[in-house]
PDB file of C-alpha atoms in Angstrom:
ATOM      1  CA  MET A   1      75.931  69.662  87.050  1.00 58.00           C
ATOM      2  CA  ASN A   2      77.685  67.147  90.056  1.00 69.00           C
ATOM      3  CA  ALA A   3      79.039  68.702  92.121  1.00 77.00           C
ATOM      4  CA  ARG A   4      82.270  67.688  94.119  1.00 75.00           C
ATOM      5  CA  LYS A   5      82.476  67.364  98.316  1.00 77.00           C
ATOM      6  CA  VAL A   6      85.656  69.143  99.620  1.00 76.00           C
ATOM      7  CA  ARG A   7      87.216  68.812 103.134  1.00 68.00           C
ATOM      8  CA  ALA A   8      86.842  72.079 105.173  1.00 72.00           C
ATOM      9  CA  GLY A   9      90.669  73.362 104.624  1.00 65.00           C
ATOM     10  CA  GLU A  10      90.954  71.372 101.658  1.00 65.00           C
ATOM     11  CA  ARG A  11      93.498  73.913  98.342  1.00 62.00           C
ATOM     12  CA  THR A  12      91.704  72.367  95.800  1.00 58.00           C
ATOM     13  CA  THR A  13      94.802  74.849  92.789  1.00 49.00           C
ATOM     14  CA  THR A  14      97.424  76.781  93.723  1.00 42.00           C
ATOM     15  CA  GLY A  15      98.302  80.148  95.533  1.00 44.00           C
ATOM     16  CA  VAL A  16      96.184  82.779  97.247  1.00 46.00           C
ATOM     17  CA  ALA A  17      97.295  86.010  94.955  1.00 42.00           C
ATOM     18  CA  ARG A  18     100.111  87.631  96.616  1.00 40.00           C
ATOM     19  CA  ALA A  19      99.749  91.067  94.589  1.00 40.00           C
ATOM     20  CA  GLY A  20      97.866  93.319  92.326  1.00 44.00           C
ATOM     21  CA  ARG A  21      95.317  94.784  90.720  1.00 47.00           C
ATOM     22  CA  MET A  22      91.915  92.425  91.600  1.00 50.00           C
ATOM     23  CA  THR A  23      88.825  93.109  89.190  1.00 48.00           C
ATOM     24  CA  ALA A  24      85.866  91.398  90.036  1.00 49.00           C
ATOM     25  CA  ALA A  25      81.940  91.877  89.640  1.00 48.00           C
ATOM     26  CA  VAL A  26      80.210  90.165  92.560  1.00 49.00           C
ATOM     27  CA  LEU A  27      76.775  90.187  92.059  1.00 50.00           C
ATOM     28  CA  LEU A  28      74.601  88.626  95.302  1.00 48.00           C
ATOM     29  CA  ALA A  29      70.500  87.678  94.555  1.00 42.00           C
ATOM     30  CA  THR A  30      68.538  85.378  95.557  1.00 38.00           C
ATOM     31  CA  ALA A  31      67.873  82.385  93.751  1.00 40.00           C
ATOM     32  CA  ALA A  32      64.521  81.786  91.800  1.00 40.00           C
ATOM     33  CA  GLY A  33      62.066  80.054  94.688  1.00 41.00           C
ATOM     34  CA  ILE A  34      58.634  79.950  95.690  1.00 36.00           C
ATOM     35  CA  TRP A  35      58.959  81.731  98.629  1.00 43.00           C
ATOM     36  CA  ALA A  36      56.945  85.410  99.131  1.00 49.00           C
ATOM     37  CA  GLN A  37      60.143  87.751  99.390  1.00 66.00           C
ATOM     38  CA  GLU A  38      60.020  90.943 101.663  1.00 81.00           C
ATOM     39  CA  ALA A  39      62.017  93.821 100.612  1.00 86.00           C
ATOM     40  CA  LEU A  40      65.834  93.517 101.813  1.00 88.00           C
ATOM     41  CA  THR A  41      67.561  96.980 103.462  1.00 92.00           C
ATOM     42  CA  ALA A  42      70.963  98.251 102.039  1.00 91.00           C
ATOM     43  CA  THR A  43      72.248 100.590 105.082  1.00 95.00           C
ATOM     44  CA  LEU A  44      75.268 102.634 103.689  1.00 95.00           C
ATOM     45  CA  HIS A  45      77.797 102.670 106.398  1.00 96.00           C
ATOM     46  CA  PRO A  46      80.051 106.597 106.896  1.00 96.00           C
ATOM     47  CA  SER A  47      82.913 104.369 105.590  1.00 97.00           C
ATOM     48  CA  GLY A  48      81.248 102.841 102.866  1.00 96.00           C
ATOM     49  CA  LEU A  49      80.442  99.606 104.217  1.00 97.00           C
ATOM     50  CA  ILE A  50      77.240  98.227 103.459  1.00 93.00           C
ATOM     51  CA  GLN A  51      74.977  95.827 105.926  1.00 95.00           C
ATOM     52  CA  VAL A  52      72.331  93.999 104.362  1.00 92.00           C
ATOM     53  CA  SER A  53      68.780  92.754 106.432  1.00 93.00           C
ATOM     54  CA  ARG A  54      65.136  91.907 106.296  1.00 92.00           C
ATOM     55  CA  ALA A  55      62.704  92.954 108.436  1.00 91.00           C
ATOM     56  CA  GLY A  56      65.784  93.828 110.933  1.00 91.00           C
ATOM     57  CA  VAL A  57      67.507  90.068 109.776  1.00 92.00           C
ATOM     58  CA  ALA A  58      71.632  90.988 109.146  1.00 93.00           C
ATOM     59  CA  LEU A  59      71.943  88.512 106.279  1.00 91.00           C
ATOM     60  CA  ALA A  60      75.168  89.668 105.235  1.00 92.00           C
ATOM     61  CA  THR A  61      77.781  92.398 105.469  1.00 95.00           C
ATOM     62  CA  ILE A  62      79.790  93.471 102.548  1.00 92.00           C
ATOM     63  CA  GLU A  63      83.181  95.631 103.421  1.00 95.00           C
ATOM     64  CA  LEU A  64      86.950  95.956 102.442  1.00 95.00           C
ATOM     65  CA  SER A  65      89.445  95.630 104.873  1.00 95.00           C
ATOM     66  CA  ALA A  66      93.074  95.390 105.514  1.00 96.00           C
ATOM     67  CA  HIS A  67      95.346  93.716 107.873  1.00 95.00           C
ATOM     68  CA  GLY A  68      99.270  95.504 108.434  1.00 93.00           C
ATOM     69  CA  SER A  69     102.166  92.572 109.019  1.00 86.00           C
ATOM     70  CA  GLY A  70     101.805  90.134 111.719  1.00 85.00           C
ATOM     71  CA  TRP A  71      97.374  89.872 111.133  1.00 92.00           C
ATOM     72  CA  GLU A  72      97.072  93.385 112.756  1.00 91.00           C
ATOM     73  CA  HIS A  73      93.326  94.515 111.463  1.00 94.00           C
ATOM     74  CA  ALA A  74      92.287  97.485 109.698  1.00 96.00           C
ATOM     75  CA  PRO A  75      88.007  97.294 109.181  1.00 96.00           C
ATOM     76  CA  GLN A  76      86.211  99.492 107.395  1.00 97.00           C
ATOM     77  CA  LYS A  77      84.403 100.861 109.778  1.00 96.00           C
ATOM     78  CA  THR A  78      87.385 102.092 111.464  1.00 96.00           C
ATOM     79  CA  ALA A  79      88.438 104.671 108.391  1.00 97.00           C
ATOM     80  CA  SER A  80      87.488 108.310 108.115  1.00 96.00           C
ATOM     81  CA  ALA A  81      85.117 109.186 105.162  1.00 97.00           C
ATOM     82  CA  GLU A  82      82.924 111.890 103.609  1.00 97.00           C
ATOM     83  CA  THR A  83      79.980 111.165 101.699  1.00 96.00           C
ATOM     84  CA  SER A  84      78.529 113.365  98.856  1.00 95.00           C
ATOM     85  CA  ASP A  85      76.696 112.799  96.042  1.00 94.00           C
ATOM     86  CA  LEU A  86      77.143 110.975  92.189  1.00 93.00           C
ATOM     87  CA  PRO A  87      76.410 113.006  89.480  1.00 92.00           C
ATOM     88  CA  GLY A  88      72.599 113.102  88.572  1.00 89.00           C
ATOM     89  CA  ALA A  89      71.482 111.805  91.996  1.00 84.00           C
ATOM     90  CA  ALA A  90      72.747 108.632  90.829  1.00 87.00           C
ATOM     91  CA  GLY A  91      74.212 107.234  93.869  1.00 92.00           C
ATOM     92  CA  LYS A  92      76.766 107.851  96.187  1.00 95.00           C
ATOM     93  CA  ARG A  93      80.302 108.404  96.894  1.00 96.00           C
ATOM     94  CA  ILE A  94      82.847 107.840  99.656  1.00 97.00           C
ATOM     95  CA  THR A  95      86.151 109.112  99.585  1.00 98.00           C
ATOM     96  CA  GLY A  96      88.196 108.200 102.456  1.00 97.00           C
ATOM     97  CA  VAL A  97      91.442 107.034 104.293  1.00 97.00           C
ATOM     98  CA  LEU A  98      92.035 103.501 106.580  1.00 97.00           C
ATOM     99  CA  THR A  99      94.752 104.071 108.949  1.00 96.00           C
ATOM    100  CA  ILE A 100      97.102 100.937 109.470  1.00 94.00           C
ATOM    101  CA  PRO A 101      97.724  99.980 113.073  1.00 88.00           C
ATOM    102  CA  LYS A 102     100.550  99.724 114.416  1.00 82.00           C
ATOM    103  CA  THR A 103     102.750 100.878 111.059  1.00 81.00           C
ATOM    104  CA  ALA A 104     104.751 104.305 111.324  1.00 78.00           C
ATOM    105  CA  GLY A 105     101.961 106.269 109.899  1.00 82.00           C
ATOM    106  CA  ALA A 106     100.275 103.728 106.954  1.00 92.00           C
ATOM    107  CA  THR A 107      97.280 104.688 105.342  1.00 96.00           C
ATOM    108  CA  LEU A 108      95.034 103.445 102.743  1.00 97.00           C
ATOM    109  CA  ARG A 109      93.490 106.218 100.353  1.00 97.00           C
ATOM    110  CA  TYR A 110      89.621 104.675  98.754  1.00 97.00           C
ATOM    111  CA  SER A 111      86.933 106.022  97.204  1.00 96.00           C
ATOM    112  CA  GLU A 112      84.126 104.358  96.510  1.00 94.00           C
ATOM    113  CA  SER A 113      80.838 104.591  94.788  1.00 94.00           C
ATOM    114  CA  VAL A 114      77.546 103.160  95.153  1.00 92.00           C
ATOM    115  CA  LYS A 115      74.883 103.178  91.950  1.00 91.00           C
ATOM    116  CA  ALA A 116      71.593 102.356  93.133  1.00 86.00           C
ATOM    117  CA  LEU A 117      69.191  99.600  91.210  1.00 79.00           C
ATOM    118  CA  PRO A 118      65.989  98.690  91.184  1.00 77.00           C
ATOM    119  CA  GLN A 119      66.973  95.233  93.291  1.00 76.00           C
ATOM    120  CA  GLY A 120      70.509  95.948  94.727  1.00 77.00           C
ATOM    121  CA  PHE A 121      73.445  98.725  93.418  1.00 83.00           C
ATOM    122  CA  GLU A 122      76.809  98.649  91.515  1.00 82.00           C
ATOM    123  CA  LEU A 123      80.095  99.392  93.147  1.00 82.00           C
ATOM    124  CA  THR A 124      83.551 100.722  92.281  1.00 86.00           C
ATOM    125  CA  TYR A 125      86.166 100.741  94.541  1.00 89.00           C
ATOM    126  CA  ASP A 126      89.897 102.047  93.792  1.00 94.00           C
ATOM    127  CA  LEU A 127      92.826 102.208  96.251  1.00 95.00           C
ATOM    128  CA  SER A 128      96.165 102.987  96.816  1.00 96.00           C
ATOM    129  CA  SER A 129      98.998 103.710  99.572  1.00 96.00           C
ATOM    130  CA  THR A 130      99.878 106.207 100.663  1.00 95.00           C
ATOM    131  CA  VAL A 131     102.986 105.201 101.861  1.00 94.00           C
ATOM    132  CA  ALA A 132     105.494 102.349 101.326  1.00 94.00           C
ATOM    133  CA  THR A 133     104.248  99.368 103.359  1.00 94.00           C
ATOM    134  CA  LYS A 134     103.876  96.212 104.754  1.00 93.00           C
ATOM    135  CA  LEU A 135     100.493  94.655 104.579  1.00 95.00           C
ATOM    136  CA  SER A 136      99.109  90.755 105.673  1.00 95.00           C
ATOM    137  CA  GLY A 137      96.069  91.130 104.014  1.00 95.00           C
ATOM    138  CA  LEU A 138      93.775  93.396 101.244  1.00 95.00           C
ATOM    139  CA  GLN A 139      90.280  91.808 100.530  1.00 93.00           C
ATOM    140  CA  PHE A 140      87.117  92.249  99.943  1.00 92.00           C
ATOM    141  CA  SER A 141      84.726  90.307 101.881  1.00 94.00           C
ATOM    142  CA  VAL A 142      80.771  89.268 102.558  1.00 91.00           C
ATOM    143  CA  ASN A 143      79.985  88.416 106.136  1.00 95.00           C
ATOM    144  CA  LEU A 144      77.560  85.878 106.405  1.00 95.00           C
ATOM    145  CA  PRO A 145      75.820  85.483 110.019  1.00 97.00           C
ATOM    146  CA  VAL A 146      76.898  81.763 111.897  1.00 98.00           C
ATOM    147  CA  THR A 147      73.175  82.097 113.144  1.00 96.00           C
ATOM    148  CA  GLN A 148      71.466  82.586 109.715  1.00 95.00           C
ATOM    149  CA  TYR A 149      73.792  80.379 107.679  1.00 95.00           C
ATOM    150  CA  ALA A 150      75.186  77.934 110.001  1.00 98.00           C
ATOM    151  CA  GLY A 151      74.418  73.639 108.151  1.00 97.00           C
ATOM    152  CA  LYS A 152      74.046  75.740 104.811  1.00 97.00           C
ATOM    153  CA  GLU A 153      76.088  74.744 101.846  1.00 97.00           C
ATOM    154  CA  VAL A 154      78.181  76.784  99.270  1.00 96.00           C
ATOM    155  CA  LEU A 155      78.809  75.798  95.607  1.00 95.00           C
ATOM    156  CA  ILE A 156      82.351  77.389  94.347  1.00 96.00           C
ATOM    157  CA  SER A 157      82.060  76.728  90.703  1.00 90.00           C
ATOM    158  CA  ARG A 158      85.215  76.324  88.793  1.00 85.00           C
ATOM    159  CA  LEU A 159      86.252  77.263  85.559  1.00 79.00           C
ATOM    160  CA  GLY A 160      86.986  73.593  83.394  1.00 77.00           C
ATOM    161  CA  ASP A 161      86.263  71.649  86.647  1.00 82.00           C
ATOM    162  CA  GLU A 162      83.473  70.288  87.964  1.00 89.00           C
ATOM    163  CA  PRO A 163      82.185  73.360  91.125  1.00 93.00           C
ATOM    164  CA  ASP A 164      83.002  71.763  94.298  1.00 95.00           C
ATOM    165  CA  LEU A 165      80.262  71.806  97.546  1.00 96.00           C
ATOM    166  CA  VAL A 166      81.323  73.280 100.881  1.00 96.00           C
ATOM    167  CA  GLY A 167      78.684  72.641 103.783  1.00 97.00           C
ATOM    168  CA  LEU A 168      79.414  75.438 106.903  1.00 97.00           C
ATOM    169  CA  PRO A 169      79.288  73.675 110.026  1.00 97.00           C
ATOM    170  CA  GLN A 170      76.826  73.941 112.864  1.00 96.00           C
ATOM    171  CA  GLU A 171      79.730  74.120 115.128  1.00 95.00           C
ATOM    172  CA  GLN A 172      83.105  75.333 115.096  1.00 92.00           C
ATOM    173  CA  GLN A 173      85.845  72.663 114.054  1.00 88.00           C
ATOM    174  CA  LYS A 174      88.441  72.968 116.434  1.00 84.00           C
ATOM    175  CA  GLY A 175      91.536  73.925 114.742  1.00 83.00           C
ATOM    176  CA  THR A 176      90.377  74.807 111.082  1.00 89.00           C
ATOM    177  CA  PHE A 177      88.571  77.634 110.074  1.00 94.00           C
ATOM    178  CA  GLN A 178      89.517  78.022 106.550  1.00 96.00           C
ATOM    179  CA  LEU A 179      86.654  76.002 104.805  1.00 97.00           C
ATOM    180  CA  TRP A 180      88.232  76.456 101.197  1.00 97.00           C
ATOM    181  CA  SER A 181      90.614  77.599  99.033  1.00 95.00           C
ATOM    182  CA  GLY A 182      91.189  78.005  95.591  1.00 94.00           C
ATOM    183  CA  GLN A 183      90.301  79.575  91.918  1.00 92.00           C
ATOM    184  CA  GLY A 184      86.793  80.719  91.846  1.00 89.00           C
ATOM    185  CA  ALA A 185      84.446  82.158  89.087  1.00 84.00           C
ATOM    186  CA  ARG A 186      81.155  82.049  91.316  1.00 84.00           C
ATOM    187  CA  VAL A 187      79.999  81.309  94.429  1.00 90.00           C
ATOM    188  CA  GLU A 188      76.510  80.178  95.937  1.00 91.00           C
ATOM    189  CA  VAL A 189      76.049  80.434  98.958  1.00 92.00           C
ATOM    190  CA  ALA A 190      72.134  78.831 101.078  1.00 92.00           C
ATOM    191  CA  LYS A 191      71.379  77.790  96.744  1.00 89.00           C
ATOM    192  CA  GLY A 192      67.826  77.750  96.778  1.00 86.00           C
ATOM    193  CA  THR A 193      66.485  79.802  99.728  1.00 86.00           C
ATOM    194  CA  ALA A 194      65.328  82.843 100.239  1.00 84.00           C
ATOM    195  CA  ASP A 195      68.704  83.253 102.106  1.00 87.00           C
ATOM    196  CA  ALA A 196      70.198  82.632  98.962  1.00 84.00           C
ATOM    197  CA  VAL A 197      73.611  84.793  97.858  1.00 85.00           C
ATOM    198  CA  THR A 198      75.444  84.334  94.708  1.00 85.00           C
ATOM    199  CA  ILE A 199      79.054  86.236  94.458  1.00 84.00           C
ATOM    200  CA  GLU A 200      79.725  85.920  90.425  1.00 80.00           C
ATOM    201  CA  LEU A 201      83.026  86.990  88.901  1.00 81.00           C
ATOM    202  CA  ARG A 202      84.429  88.198  86.328  1.00 78.00           C
ATOM    203  CA  ALA A 203      86.331  85.807  86.021  1.00 78.00           C
ATOM    204  CA  ALA A 204      87.949  83.080  87.908  1.00 83.00           C
ATOM    205  CA  THR A 205      90.722  84.542  90.906  1.00 85.00           C
ATOM    206  CA  ASP A 206      91.099  83.389  93.850  1.00 91.00           C
ATOM    207  CA  VAL A 207      88.217  82.944  96.718  1.00 94.00           C
ATOM    208  CA  VAL A 208      88.793  81.791 100.147  1.00 97.00           C
ATOM    209  CA  VAL A 209      85.860  80.814 102.400  1.00 98.00           C
ATOM    210  CA  GLN A 210      86.150  80.904 106.414  1.00 97.00           C
ATOM    211  CA  ASP A 211      84.870  80.816 109.813  1.00 98.00           C
ATOM    212  CA  LEU A 212      85.741  83.363 112.241  1.00 97.00           C
ATOM    213  CA  ARG A 213      84.249  81.716 115.271  1.00 96.00           C
ATOM    214  CA  GLN A 214      88.344  81.087 115.948  1.00 92.00           C
ATOM    215  CA  TRP A 215      88.782  84.526 116.824  1.00 91.00           C
ATOM    216  CA  ASN A 216      85.061  85.893 118.837  1.00 93.00           C
ATOM    217  CA  ASN A 217      83.356  86.865 115.552  1.00 95.00           C
ATOM    218  CA  PRO A 218      80.688  84.562 114.553  1.00 97.00           C
ATOM    219  CA  VAL A 219      80.932  84.776 111.150  1.00 98.00           C
ATOM    220  CA  PHE A 220      81.014  82.906 107.557  1.00 98.00           C
ATOM    221  CA  GLU A 221      83.485  84.959 105.468  1.00 97.00           C
ATOM    222  CA  VAL A 222      83.720  84.484 101.319  1.00 94.00           C
ATOM    223  CA  ARG A 223      87.166  86.231 100.415  1.00 94.00           C
ATOM    224  CA  VAL A 224      88.418  87.518  97.722  1.00 90.00           C
ATOM    225  CA  PRO A 225      91.589  89.066  98.701  1.00 92.00           C
ATOM    226  CA  ALA A 226      93.947  90.997  96.625  1.00 92.00           C
ATOM    227  CA  ILE A 227      97.325  90.041  99.183  1.00 94.00           C
ATOM    228  CA  MET A 228      96.717  86.779 101.513  1.00 95.00           C
ATOM    229  CA  GLU A 229      99.922  86.548 102.579  1.00 93.00           C
ATOM    230  CA  ASP A 230     102.161  86.136 105.910  1.00 89.00           C
ATOM    231  CA  PRO A 231     104.615  87.327 107.307  1.00 87.00           C
ATOM    232  CA  GLY A 232     103.277  90.370 104.234  1.00 91.00           C
ATOM    233  CA  ARG A 233     103.959  92.077 101.192  1.00 93.00           C
ATOM    234  CA  ASP A 234     105.644  94.845 100.276  1.00 94.00           C
ATOM    235  CA  VAL A 235     103.370  97.207  99.071  1.00 95.00           C
ATOM    236  CA  ALA A 236     104.559 100.341  97.169  1.00 96.00           C
ATOM    237  CA  ALA A 237     103.770 104.092  97.931  1.00 95.00           C
ATOM    238  CA  GLY A 238     100.876 104.638  95.974  1.00 96.00           C
ATOM    239  CA  GLU A 239     100.827 101.111  93.929  1.00 97.00           C
ATOM    240  CA  ALA A 240      97.032 100.663  93.422  1.00 96.00           C
ATOM    241  CA  PHE A 241      93.997  98.349  93.322  1.00 93.00           C
ATOM    242  CA  HIS A 242      90.868  98.613  91.315  1.00 89.00           C
ATOM    243  CA  LEU A 243      87.619  96.423  92.755  1.00 83.00           C
ATOM    244  CA  ASP A 244      84.119  96.537  90.442  1.00 82.00           C
ATOM    245  CA  LEU A 245      81.238  94.922  91.751  1.00 76.00           C
ATOM    246  CA  ARG A 246      77.501  94.520  90.712  1.00 76.00           C
ATOM    247  CA  VAL A 247      74.725  93.356  93.637  1.00 72.00           C
ATOM    248  CA  THR A 248      71.605  92.406  93.199  1.00 75.00           C
ATOM    249  CA  PHE A 249      69.088  90.168  94.671  1.00 76.00           C
ATOM    250  CA  ALA A 250      65.535  88.344  94.115  1.00 75.00           C
ATOM    251  CA  ALA A 251      63.409  91.015  96.142  1.00 77.00           C
ATOM    252  CA  PRO A 252      63.473  94.926  95.848  1.00 81.00           C
ATOM    253  CA  VAL A 253      66.498  96.870  97.914  1.00 80.00           C
ATOM    254  CA  THR A 254      66.126  99.826  99.619  1.00 90.00           C
ATOM    255  CA  LEU A 255      69.496 101.694  99.810  1.00 89.00           C
ATOM    256  CA  ALA A 256      69.464 103.735 103.343  1.00 88.00           C
ATOM    257  CA  GLY A 257      72.621 106.021 104.745  1.00 83.00           C
ATOM    258  CA  PRO A 258      73.844 109.163 104.839  1.00 80.00           C
TER     259      PRO A 258
END
């Protein structure tokens, strides 16, 4: 299968979704290879954020986050949350409240379930806004350390078209942070290596690949946005969003956390 190489910032389809309900299944997996795989650790933060590492080396951070009007960031790690066991000790449930900065008390309530699998976990998120507010961003992200992924490539499969191949630059490209955006059905990072990550969606949806070094954040981000709009979109009180994912790896995964 041929892949078309694209330039940083090239947009291949129309529009990032303005609103609504996002339902996606995300699969992270190392591609088949001949290397010996070390076991992975997935550490569950009290907020529900998940950090994946191998022998103490960070491979990915999986999180929900939001941006208030004007792109004020509300990362998941700042949420207030409680953790409980799922029935039958199948995993963990996190219920939390994420405060949107510089708003009149706007918050997002969320419920996250994490079910352990032999080589990963299943995730389900349900979110709703507590009051009417304006958001510039609401997204699920897989963040990949620059130290681990610079110089590698991202293969993005699109329905009815050839996949696009995007390079993750060694050096930050001045004035360019968005490396790719469009409709994607499957995203494969560092395919064929021990660090490979695959994001597989139930249906083609908006995907954005970004270099966040411009904001002193040394990661590449693969973002699946429900909202990504400047200066922001009005969100009604009680408006709901749903996301479900399946996350697996080529090596056994130990889920640790609260």
